Coordinates of C-alpha atoms and ligand atoms in Angstrom, one line a residue:
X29 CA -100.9 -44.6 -46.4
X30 CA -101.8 -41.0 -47.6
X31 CA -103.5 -39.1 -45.1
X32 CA -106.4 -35.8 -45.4
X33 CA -104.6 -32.9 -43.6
X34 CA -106.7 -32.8 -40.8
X35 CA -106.2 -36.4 -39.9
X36 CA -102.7 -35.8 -39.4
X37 CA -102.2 -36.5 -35.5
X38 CA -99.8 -33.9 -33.9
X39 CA -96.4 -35.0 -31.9
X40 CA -97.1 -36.2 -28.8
X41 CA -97.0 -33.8 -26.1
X42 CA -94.0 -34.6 -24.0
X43 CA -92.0 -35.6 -27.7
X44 CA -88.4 -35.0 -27.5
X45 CA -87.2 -32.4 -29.8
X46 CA -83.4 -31.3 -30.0
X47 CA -80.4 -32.3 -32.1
X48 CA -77.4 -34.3 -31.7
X49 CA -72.8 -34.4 -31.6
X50 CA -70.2 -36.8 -30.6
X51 CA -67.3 -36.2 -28.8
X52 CA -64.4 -36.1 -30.4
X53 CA -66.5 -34.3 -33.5
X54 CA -67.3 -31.5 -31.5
X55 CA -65.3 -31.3 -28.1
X56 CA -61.8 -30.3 -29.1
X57 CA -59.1 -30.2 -26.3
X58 CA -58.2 -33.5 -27.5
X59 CA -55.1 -33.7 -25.2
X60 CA -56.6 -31.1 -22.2
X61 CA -57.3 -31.3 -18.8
X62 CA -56.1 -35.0 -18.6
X63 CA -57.5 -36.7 -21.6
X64 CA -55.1 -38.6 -23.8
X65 CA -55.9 -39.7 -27.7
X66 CA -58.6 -41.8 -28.9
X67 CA -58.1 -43.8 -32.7
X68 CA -60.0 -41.7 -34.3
X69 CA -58.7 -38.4 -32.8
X70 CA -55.4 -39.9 -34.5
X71 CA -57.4 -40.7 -37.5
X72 CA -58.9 -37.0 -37.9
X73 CA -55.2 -36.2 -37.7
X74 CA -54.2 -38.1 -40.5
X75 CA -56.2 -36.5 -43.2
X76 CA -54.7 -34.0 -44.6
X77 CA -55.7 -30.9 -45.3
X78 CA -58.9 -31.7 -42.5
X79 CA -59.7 -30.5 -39.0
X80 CA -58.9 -32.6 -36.7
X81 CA -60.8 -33.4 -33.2
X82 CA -58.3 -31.5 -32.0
X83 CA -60.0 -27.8 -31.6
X84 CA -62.9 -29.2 -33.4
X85 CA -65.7 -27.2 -32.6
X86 CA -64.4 -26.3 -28.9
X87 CA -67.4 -27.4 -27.4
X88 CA -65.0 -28.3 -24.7
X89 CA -64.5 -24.5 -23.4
X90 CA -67.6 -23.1 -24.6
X91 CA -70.6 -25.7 -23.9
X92 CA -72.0 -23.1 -21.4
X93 CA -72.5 -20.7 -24.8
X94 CA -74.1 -23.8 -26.7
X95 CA -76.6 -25.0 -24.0
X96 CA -77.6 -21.6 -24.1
X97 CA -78.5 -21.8 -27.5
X98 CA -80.4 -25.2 -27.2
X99 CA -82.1 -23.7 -24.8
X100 CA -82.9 -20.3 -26.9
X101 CA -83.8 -23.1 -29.8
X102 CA -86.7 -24.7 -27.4
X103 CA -85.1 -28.1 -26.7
X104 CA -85.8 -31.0 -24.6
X105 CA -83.2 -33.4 -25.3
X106 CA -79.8 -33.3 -26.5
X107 CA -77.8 -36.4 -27.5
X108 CA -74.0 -36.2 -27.2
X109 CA -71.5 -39.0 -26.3
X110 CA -69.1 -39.0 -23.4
X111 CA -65.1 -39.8 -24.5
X112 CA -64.0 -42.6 -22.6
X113 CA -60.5 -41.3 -22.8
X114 CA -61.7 -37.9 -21.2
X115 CA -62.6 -40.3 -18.4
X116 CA -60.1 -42.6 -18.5
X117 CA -57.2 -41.5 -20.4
X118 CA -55.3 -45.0 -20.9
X119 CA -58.7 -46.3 -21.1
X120 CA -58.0 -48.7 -18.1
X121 CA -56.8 -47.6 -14.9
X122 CA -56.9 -44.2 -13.3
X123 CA -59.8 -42.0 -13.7
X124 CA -59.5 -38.3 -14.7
X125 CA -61.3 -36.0 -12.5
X126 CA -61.5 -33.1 -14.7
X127 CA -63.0 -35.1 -17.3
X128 CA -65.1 -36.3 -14.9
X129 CA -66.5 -32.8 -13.7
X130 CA -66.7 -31.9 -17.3
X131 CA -69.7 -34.2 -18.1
X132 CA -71.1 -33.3 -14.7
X133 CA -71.5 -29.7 -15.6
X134 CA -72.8 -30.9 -19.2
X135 CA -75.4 -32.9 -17.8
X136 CA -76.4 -30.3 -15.1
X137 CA -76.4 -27.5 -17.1
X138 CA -78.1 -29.2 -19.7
X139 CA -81.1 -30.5 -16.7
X140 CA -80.8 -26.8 -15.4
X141 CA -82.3 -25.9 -19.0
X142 CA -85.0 -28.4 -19.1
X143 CA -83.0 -30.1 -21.6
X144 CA -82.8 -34.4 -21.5
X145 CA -79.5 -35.6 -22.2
X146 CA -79.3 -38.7 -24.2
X147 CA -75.8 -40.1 -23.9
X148 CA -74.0 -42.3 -26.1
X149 CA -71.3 -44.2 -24.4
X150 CA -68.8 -44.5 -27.2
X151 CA -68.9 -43.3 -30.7
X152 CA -65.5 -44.2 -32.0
X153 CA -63.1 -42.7 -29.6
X154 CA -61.4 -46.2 -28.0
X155 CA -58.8 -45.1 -25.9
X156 CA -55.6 -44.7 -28.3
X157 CA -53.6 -46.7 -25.4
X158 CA -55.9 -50.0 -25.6
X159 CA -54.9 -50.1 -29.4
X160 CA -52.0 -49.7 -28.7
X161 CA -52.0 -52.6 -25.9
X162 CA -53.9 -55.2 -27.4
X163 CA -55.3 -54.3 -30.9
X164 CA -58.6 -52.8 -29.2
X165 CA -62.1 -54.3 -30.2
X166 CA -59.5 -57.5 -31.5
X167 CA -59.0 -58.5 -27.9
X168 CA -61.1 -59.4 -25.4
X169 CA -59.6 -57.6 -22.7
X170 CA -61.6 -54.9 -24.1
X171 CA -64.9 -56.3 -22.9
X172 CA -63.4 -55.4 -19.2
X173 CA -61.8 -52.5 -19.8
X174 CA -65.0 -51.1 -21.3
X175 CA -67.0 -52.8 -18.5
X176 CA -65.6 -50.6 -16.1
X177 CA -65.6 -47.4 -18.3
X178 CA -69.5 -47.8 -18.1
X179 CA -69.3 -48.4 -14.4
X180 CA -67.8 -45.3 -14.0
X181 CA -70.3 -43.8 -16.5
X182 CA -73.6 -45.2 -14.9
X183 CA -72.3 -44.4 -11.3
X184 CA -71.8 -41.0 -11.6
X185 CA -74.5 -40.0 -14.4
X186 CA -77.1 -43.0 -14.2
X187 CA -79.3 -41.1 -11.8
X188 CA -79.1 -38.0 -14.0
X189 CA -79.5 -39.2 -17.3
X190 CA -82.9 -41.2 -18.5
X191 CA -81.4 -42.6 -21.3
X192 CA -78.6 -44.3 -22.9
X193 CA -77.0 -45.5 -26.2
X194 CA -75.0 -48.5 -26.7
X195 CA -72.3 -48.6 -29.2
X196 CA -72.6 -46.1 -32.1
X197 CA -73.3 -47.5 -35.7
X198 CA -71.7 -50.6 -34.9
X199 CA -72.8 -52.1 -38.2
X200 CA -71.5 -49.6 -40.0
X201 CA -68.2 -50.1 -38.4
X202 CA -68.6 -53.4 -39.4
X203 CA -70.0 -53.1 -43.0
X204 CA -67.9 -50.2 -43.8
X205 CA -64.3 -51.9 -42.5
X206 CA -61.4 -48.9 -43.1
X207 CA -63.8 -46.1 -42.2
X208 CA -62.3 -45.4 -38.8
X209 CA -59.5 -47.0 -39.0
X210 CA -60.6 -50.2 -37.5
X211 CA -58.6 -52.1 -40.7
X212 CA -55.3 -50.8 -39.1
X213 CA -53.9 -53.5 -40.7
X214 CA -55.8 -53.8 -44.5
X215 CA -59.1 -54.6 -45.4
X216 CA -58.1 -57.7 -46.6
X217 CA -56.9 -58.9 -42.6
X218 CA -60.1 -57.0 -41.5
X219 CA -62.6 -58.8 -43.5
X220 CA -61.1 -62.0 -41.8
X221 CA -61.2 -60.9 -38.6
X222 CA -64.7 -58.5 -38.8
X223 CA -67.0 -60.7 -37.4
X224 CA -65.0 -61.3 -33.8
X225 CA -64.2 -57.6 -33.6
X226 CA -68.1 -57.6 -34.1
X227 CA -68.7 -59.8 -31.6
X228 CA -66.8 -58.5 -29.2
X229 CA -68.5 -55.5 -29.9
X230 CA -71.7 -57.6 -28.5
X231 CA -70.6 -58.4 -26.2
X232 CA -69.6 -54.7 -25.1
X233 CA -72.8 -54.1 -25.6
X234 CA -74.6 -56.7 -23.5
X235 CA -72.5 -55.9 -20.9
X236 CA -73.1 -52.1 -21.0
X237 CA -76.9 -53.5 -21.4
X238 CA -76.3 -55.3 -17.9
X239 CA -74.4 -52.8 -16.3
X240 CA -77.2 -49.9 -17.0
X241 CA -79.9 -52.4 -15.1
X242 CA -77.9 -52.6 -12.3
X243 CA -76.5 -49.6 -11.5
X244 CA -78.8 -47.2 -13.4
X245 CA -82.5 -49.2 -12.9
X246 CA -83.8 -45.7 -13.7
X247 CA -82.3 -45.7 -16.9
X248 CA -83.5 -46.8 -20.2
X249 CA -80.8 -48.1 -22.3
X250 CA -80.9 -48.9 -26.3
X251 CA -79.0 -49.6 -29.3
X252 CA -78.3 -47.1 -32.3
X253 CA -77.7 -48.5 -35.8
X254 CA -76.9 -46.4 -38.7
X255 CA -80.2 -47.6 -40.6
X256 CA -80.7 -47.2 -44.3
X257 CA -83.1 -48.3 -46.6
X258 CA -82.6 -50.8 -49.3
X259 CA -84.9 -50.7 -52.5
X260 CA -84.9 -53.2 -54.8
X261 CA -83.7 -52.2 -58.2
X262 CA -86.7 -53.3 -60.0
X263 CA -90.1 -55.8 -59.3
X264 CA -87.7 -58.9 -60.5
X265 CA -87.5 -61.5 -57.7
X266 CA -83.5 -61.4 -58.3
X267 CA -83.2 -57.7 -57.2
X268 CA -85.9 -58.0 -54.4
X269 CA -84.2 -61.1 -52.9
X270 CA -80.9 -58.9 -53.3
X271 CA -82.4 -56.0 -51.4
X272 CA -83.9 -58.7 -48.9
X273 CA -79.6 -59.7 -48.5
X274 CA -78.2 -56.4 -48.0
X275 CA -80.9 -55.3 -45.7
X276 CA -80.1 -58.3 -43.7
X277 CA -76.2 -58.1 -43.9
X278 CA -76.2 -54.0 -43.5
X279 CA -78.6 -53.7 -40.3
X280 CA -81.1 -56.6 -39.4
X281 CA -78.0 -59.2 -38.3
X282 CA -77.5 -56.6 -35.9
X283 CA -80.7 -55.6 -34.7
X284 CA -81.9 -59.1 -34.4
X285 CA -79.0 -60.1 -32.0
X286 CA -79.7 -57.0 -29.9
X287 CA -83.0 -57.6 -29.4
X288 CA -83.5 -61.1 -29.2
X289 CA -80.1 -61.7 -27.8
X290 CA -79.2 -64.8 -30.9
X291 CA -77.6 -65.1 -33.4
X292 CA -79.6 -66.3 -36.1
X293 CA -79.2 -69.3 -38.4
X294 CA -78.7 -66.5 -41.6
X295 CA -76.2 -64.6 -39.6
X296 CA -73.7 -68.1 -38.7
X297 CA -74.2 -69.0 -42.4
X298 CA -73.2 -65.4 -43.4
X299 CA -70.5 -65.0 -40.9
X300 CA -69.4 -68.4 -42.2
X301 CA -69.1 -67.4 -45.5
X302 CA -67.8 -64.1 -45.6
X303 CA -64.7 -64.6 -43.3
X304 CA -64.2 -66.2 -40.1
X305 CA -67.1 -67.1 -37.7
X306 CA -66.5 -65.4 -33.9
X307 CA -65.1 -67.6 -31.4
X308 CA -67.9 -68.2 -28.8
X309 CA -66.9 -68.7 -25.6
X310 CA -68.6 -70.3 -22.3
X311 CA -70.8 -67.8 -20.9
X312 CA -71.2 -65.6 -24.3
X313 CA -74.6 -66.8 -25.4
X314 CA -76.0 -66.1 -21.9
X315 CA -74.6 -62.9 -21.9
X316 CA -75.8 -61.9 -25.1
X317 CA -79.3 -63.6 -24.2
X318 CA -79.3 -61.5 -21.0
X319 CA -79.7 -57.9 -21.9
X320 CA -82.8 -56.7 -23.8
X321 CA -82.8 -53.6 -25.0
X322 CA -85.7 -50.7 -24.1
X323 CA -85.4 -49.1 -27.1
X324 CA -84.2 -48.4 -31.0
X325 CA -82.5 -45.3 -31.9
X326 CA -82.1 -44.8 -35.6
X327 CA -79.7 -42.7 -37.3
X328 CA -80.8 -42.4 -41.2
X329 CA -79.6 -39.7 -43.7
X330 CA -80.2 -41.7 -46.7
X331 CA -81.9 -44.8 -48.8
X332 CA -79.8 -47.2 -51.2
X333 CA -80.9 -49.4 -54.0
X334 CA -79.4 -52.9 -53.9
X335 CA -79.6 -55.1 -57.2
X336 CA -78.7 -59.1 -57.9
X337 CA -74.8 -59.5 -57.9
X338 CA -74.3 -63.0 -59.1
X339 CA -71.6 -65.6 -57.5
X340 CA -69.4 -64.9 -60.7
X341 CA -68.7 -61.4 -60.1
X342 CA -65.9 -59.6 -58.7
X343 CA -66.1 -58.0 -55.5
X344 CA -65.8 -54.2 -54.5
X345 CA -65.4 -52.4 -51.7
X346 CA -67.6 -49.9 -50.8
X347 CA -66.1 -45.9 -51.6
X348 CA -66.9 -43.2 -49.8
X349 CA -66.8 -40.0 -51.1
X350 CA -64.5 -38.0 -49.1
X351 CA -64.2 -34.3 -50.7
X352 CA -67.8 -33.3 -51.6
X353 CA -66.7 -33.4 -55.8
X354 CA -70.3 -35.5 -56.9
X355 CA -70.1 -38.6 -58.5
X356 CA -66.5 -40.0 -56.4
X357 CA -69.4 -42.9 -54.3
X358 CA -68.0 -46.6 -55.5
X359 CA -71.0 -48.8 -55.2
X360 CA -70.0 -51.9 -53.3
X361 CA -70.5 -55.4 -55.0
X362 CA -71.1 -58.2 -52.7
X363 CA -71.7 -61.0 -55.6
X364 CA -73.6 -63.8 -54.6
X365 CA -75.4 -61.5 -52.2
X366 CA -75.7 -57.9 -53.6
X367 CA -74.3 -54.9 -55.2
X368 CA -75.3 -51.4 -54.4
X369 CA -76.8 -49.4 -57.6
X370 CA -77.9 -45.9 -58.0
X371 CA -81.5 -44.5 -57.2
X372 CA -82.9 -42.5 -61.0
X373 CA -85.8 -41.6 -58.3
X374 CA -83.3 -39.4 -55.7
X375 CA -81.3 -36.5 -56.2
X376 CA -77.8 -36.9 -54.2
X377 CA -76.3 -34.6 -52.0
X378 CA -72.7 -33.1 -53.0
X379 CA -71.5 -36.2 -51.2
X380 CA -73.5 -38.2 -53.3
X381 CA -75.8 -39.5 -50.5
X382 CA -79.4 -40.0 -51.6
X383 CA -81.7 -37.4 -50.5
X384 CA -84.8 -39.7 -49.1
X385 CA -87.2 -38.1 -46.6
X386 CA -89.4 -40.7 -47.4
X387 CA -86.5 -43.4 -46.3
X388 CA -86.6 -42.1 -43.1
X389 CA -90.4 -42.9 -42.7
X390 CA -90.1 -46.0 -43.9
X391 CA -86.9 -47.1 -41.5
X392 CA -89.2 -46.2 -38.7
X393 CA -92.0 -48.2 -40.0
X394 CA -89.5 -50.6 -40.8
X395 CA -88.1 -51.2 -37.5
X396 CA -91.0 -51.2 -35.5
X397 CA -92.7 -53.9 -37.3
X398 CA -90.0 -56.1 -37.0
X399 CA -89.1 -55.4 -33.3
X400 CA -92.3 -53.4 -31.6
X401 CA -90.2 -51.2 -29.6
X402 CA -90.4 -47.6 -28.9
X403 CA -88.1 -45.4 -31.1
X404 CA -86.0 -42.3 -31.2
X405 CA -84.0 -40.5 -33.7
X406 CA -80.8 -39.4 -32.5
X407 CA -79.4 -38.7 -36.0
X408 CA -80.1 -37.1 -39.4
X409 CA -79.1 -34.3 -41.6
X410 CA -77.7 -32.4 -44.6
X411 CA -74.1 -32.3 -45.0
X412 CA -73.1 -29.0 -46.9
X413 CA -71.0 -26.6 -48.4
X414 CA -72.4 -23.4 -46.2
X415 CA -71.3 -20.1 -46.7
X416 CA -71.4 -17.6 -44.5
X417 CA -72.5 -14.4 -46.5
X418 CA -71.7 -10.8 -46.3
X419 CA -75.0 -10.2 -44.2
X420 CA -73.4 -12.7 -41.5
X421 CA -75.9 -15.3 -42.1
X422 CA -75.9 -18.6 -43.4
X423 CA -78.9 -18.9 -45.8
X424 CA -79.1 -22.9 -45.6
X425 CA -82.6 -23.4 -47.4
X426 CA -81.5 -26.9 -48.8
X427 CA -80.9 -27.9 -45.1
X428 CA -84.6 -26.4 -43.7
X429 CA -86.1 -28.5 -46.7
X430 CA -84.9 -31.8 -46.3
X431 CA -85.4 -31.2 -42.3
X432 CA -88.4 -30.3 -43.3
X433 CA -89.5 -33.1 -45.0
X434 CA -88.0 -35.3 -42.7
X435 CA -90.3 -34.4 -39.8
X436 CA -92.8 -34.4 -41.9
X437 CA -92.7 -38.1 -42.5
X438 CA -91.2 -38.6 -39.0
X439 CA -95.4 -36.8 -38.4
X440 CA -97.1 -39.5 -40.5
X441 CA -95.1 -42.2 -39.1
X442 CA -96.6 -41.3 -35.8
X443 CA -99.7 -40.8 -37.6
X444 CA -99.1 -44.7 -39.4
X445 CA -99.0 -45.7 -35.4
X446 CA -94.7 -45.7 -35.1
X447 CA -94.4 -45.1 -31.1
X448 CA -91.1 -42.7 -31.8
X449 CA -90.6 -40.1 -29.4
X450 CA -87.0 -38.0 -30.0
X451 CA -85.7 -36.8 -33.0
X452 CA -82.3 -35.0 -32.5
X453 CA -81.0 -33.9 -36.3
X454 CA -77.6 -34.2 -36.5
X455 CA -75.9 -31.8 -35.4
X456 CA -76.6 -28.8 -33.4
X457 CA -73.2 -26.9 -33.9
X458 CA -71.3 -27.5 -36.7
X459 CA -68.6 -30.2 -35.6
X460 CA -66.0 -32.3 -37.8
X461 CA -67.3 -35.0 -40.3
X462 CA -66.0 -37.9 -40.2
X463 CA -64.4 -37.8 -43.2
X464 CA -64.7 -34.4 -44.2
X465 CA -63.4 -32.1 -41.4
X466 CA -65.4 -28.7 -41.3
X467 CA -66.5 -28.6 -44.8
X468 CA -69.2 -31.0 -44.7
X469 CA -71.6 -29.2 -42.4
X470 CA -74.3 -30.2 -40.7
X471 CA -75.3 -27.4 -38.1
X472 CA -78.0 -25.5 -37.1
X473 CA -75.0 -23.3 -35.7
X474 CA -72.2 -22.5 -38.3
X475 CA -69.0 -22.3 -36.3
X476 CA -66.9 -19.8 -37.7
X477 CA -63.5 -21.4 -38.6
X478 CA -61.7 -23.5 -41.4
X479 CA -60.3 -26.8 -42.3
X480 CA -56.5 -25.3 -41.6
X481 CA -57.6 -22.0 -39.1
X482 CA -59.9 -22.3 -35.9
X483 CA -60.6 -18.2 -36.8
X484 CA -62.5 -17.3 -33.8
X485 CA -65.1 -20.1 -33.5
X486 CA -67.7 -18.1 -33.3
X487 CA -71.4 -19.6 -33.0
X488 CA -73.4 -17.6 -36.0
X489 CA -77.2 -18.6 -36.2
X490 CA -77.7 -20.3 -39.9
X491 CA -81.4 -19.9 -41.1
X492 CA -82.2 -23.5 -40.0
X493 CA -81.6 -22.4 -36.3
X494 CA -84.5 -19.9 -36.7
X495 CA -87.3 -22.3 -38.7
X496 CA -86.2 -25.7 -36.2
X497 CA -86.6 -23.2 -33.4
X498 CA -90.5 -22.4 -34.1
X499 CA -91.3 -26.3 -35.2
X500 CA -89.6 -27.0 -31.4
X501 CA -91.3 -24.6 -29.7
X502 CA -94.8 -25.4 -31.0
X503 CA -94.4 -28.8 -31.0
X504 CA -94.4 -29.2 -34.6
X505 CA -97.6 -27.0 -35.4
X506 CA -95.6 -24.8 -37.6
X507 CA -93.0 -24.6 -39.5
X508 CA -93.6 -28.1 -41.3
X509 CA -97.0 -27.8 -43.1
X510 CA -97.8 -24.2 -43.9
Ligands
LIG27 C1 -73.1 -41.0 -38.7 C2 -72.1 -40.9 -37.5 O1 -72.8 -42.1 -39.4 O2 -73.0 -40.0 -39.7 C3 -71.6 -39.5 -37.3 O3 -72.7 -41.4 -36.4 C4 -71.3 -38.8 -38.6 O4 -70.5 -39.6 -36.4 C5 -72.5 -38.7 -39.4 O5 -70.7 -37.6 -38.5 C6 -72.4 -38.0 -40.8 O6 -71.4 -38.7 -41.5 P1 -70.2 -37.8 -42.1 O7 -69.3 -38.8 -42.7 O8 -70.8 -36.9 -43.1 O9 -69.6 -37.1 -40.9

């Protein structure tokens, strides 16, 4: 729908507005105070010639300095993730205080601020001692050991924080397979074994699900996919039908188990077909049957075009670009179910991620037509080569336009009746990609330091900072239509 400008409805007045980080992207201090390694603090450490989560972008020592900085950009949530290996540094077992307090002052200074914290409970940092125990999301011990991490999570934060994330992007985890280093052992051994690490996963989640109910009733609690648009190369029923697949293999299979709490018929066959089925145990269906979610957070940064990929073709993984050269992306081929093609509609980022403002109106439309719950947005962005200039600014023009347009469409979403009511950009301070160290950038801050030097870390303003601060402070009435 196209709208006359003066039948654009504004933001709701108690909308959310503020941006978003993980853990082990931004904290740093990966082995401080108590914590111990996570997988993929080991991973950043592995890719050479990369920052690693270990000084990251120090958020650890200096969150005081960037909640003051939320708070000078006008926000009223900010969506970060605890490490459960800050809390619990062999991931079962002993607790660590420190890391305990740490979130405590987060969260406080963050309420102290007027700011609502939106936590995630795990973005990709499982405790490096539980892989090294029992294969991590492979065994099931995990669904205890995490049971307890989110105990100690809800018992000590539950009556501070209103809202809570499940597992982050698990499908992605999933669809993507070496990303994190989840195929410690080969793609090939992964791709058998996906769809139990995936339902353990579930599982994890149901329980967390449970967990928040009972010891957090004041809590809401919700899922948040990566989610991403699939087109359909052309009008013919082959290509629509193929777009239909990987939108249900990519994001629906999951979103459909957490909210009706089944697997569907689809997903068995699929799992059937494309490697081993999970193991369900006695008790599994109830459990997955037994925690609803509240809401849907999305995280969307791009669209993707899926065409017909017959039975008779060969299969390819999907490539990531990982250095920012354009034109590296390997489009996956799935045949029998679909291949990924390229968009001739959508310029690409440097990363070769298509640049879709539009795709992120229509995931939100998307979504709530198929599920009718509320929705926020914890993540979205422009990844970047910025450059700080001789004037000591970052002139990031390409990351205020896409914002931009994203919050326009986010705007007519609302106005197309889409209850959404967050939307955190990822990310506030610069912080490590997760594939890219510091070069990919995301900020509104630039953190002054490179791949191989932390420099001195300083928090420098980039343009962005200044234009998001004046659509947050008046609650979207400028900055976005003028
Ligand atoms: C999301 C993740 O998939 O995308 C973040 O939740 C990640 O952790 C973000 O940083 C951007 O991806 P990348 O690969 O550019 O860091």
């Amino acid at each position: 729908m196209e709208y006359p400008a003066d039948q654009i409805v504004g933001f709701p007045e108690n909308f959310l507005w503020g941006a978003s980080s993980s853990a082990f992207q931004v904290e740093g201090a990966a082995e401080e105070d108590g914590k111990k390694l996570s997988t993929v603090d080991l991973n950043t450490r592995r890719k050479e010639g990369r920052a690693s989560s270990d000084v990251a972008a120090d958020h650890y020592h200096r969150f005081e300095e960037d909640i003051d900085l939320m708070a000078e950009a006008g926000f009223s949530s900010y969506r970060f993730s605890i490490s459960w290996p800050r809390l619990i540094p062999d991931g079962a077992g002993a607790v660590n205080q420190k890391g305990v307090e740490f979130y405590h002052k987060l969260i406080d200074g963050l309420i102290a601020r007027g700011i609502t914290p939106i936590v995630t409970l795990f973005h990709y940092d499982l405790p490096l001692a539980l892989q090294e125990r029992y294969r991590g999301w492979r065994s099931r011990q995990v669904i205890d050991d995490f049971a307890a991490y989110c105990r100690l999570v809800f018992t000590e934060y539950g009556a501070k924080v209103p809202y809570f994330l499940t597992l982050n992007e698990q499908n992605m985890q999933i669809v993507y397979g070496d990303w994190l280093g989840l195929a410690d052992q080969g793609v090939a051994e992964f791709r058998q074994s996906q769809w139990q690490i995936n339902h353990i996963m579930n599982l994890c989640h149901a329980t967390a699900v449970r967990l928040c109910r009972e010891l957090a009733p004041n809590a809401k609690i919700g899922p948040v996919p990566g989610y991403v648009p699939l087109y359909p190369a052309s009008p013919r029923p082959e290509d629509v039908l193929a777009a239909l697949n990987a939108d249900e293999v990519t994001q629906k299979m999951w979103l459909d188990l957490w909210v009706h709490g089944e697997y569907s018929n689809f997903q068995m066959r699929y799992m059937h077909d494309h490697g081993t089925p999970p193991e369900m145990l006695l008790g599994d269906t109830e459990l997955l049957a037994s925690a609803p979610v509240d809401f849907i957070a999305i995280n969307n940064y791009r669209s993707n075009v899926a065409a017909y990929c017959g039975l008779d073709d060969q299969s390819r993984e999907i490539g990531l670009n990982k250095d920012g050269v354009p034109g590296q992306f390997v489009y996956p081929k799935h045949p029998g179910v679909f291949q990924q093609t390229a968009n001739p509609y959508l310029k690409m980022t440097d990363w070769d991620w298509e640049i879709d403002p539009m795709g992120l109106r229509f995931s939100l439309r998307d979504v709530h037509n198929h599920y009718q719950l509320p929705l926020m947005i914890t993540e979205n962005g422009f990844g970047a080569h910025d450059t700080l200039t001789p004037d000591g600014r970052v002139h990031d023009q390409y990351r205020i336009d896409y914002l931009k347009a994203c919050i326009q469409q986010v705007q007519l979403a609302i106005n197309d009746g889409v209850p959404v009511f967050s939307y955190n950009p990822w990310s506030f301070t610069d912080l490590i990609s997760t594939g890219n160290g510091i070069s990919k950038r995301y900020g509104l801050v630039y953190v002054n330091r490179t791949e191989d030097d932390p420099l001195d870390l300083a928090r420098i303003r980039k343009d962005s900072f200044y234009w998001y601060q004046s659509v947050v402070t008046s609650n979207g009435r400028l900055g976005l239509w003028g």
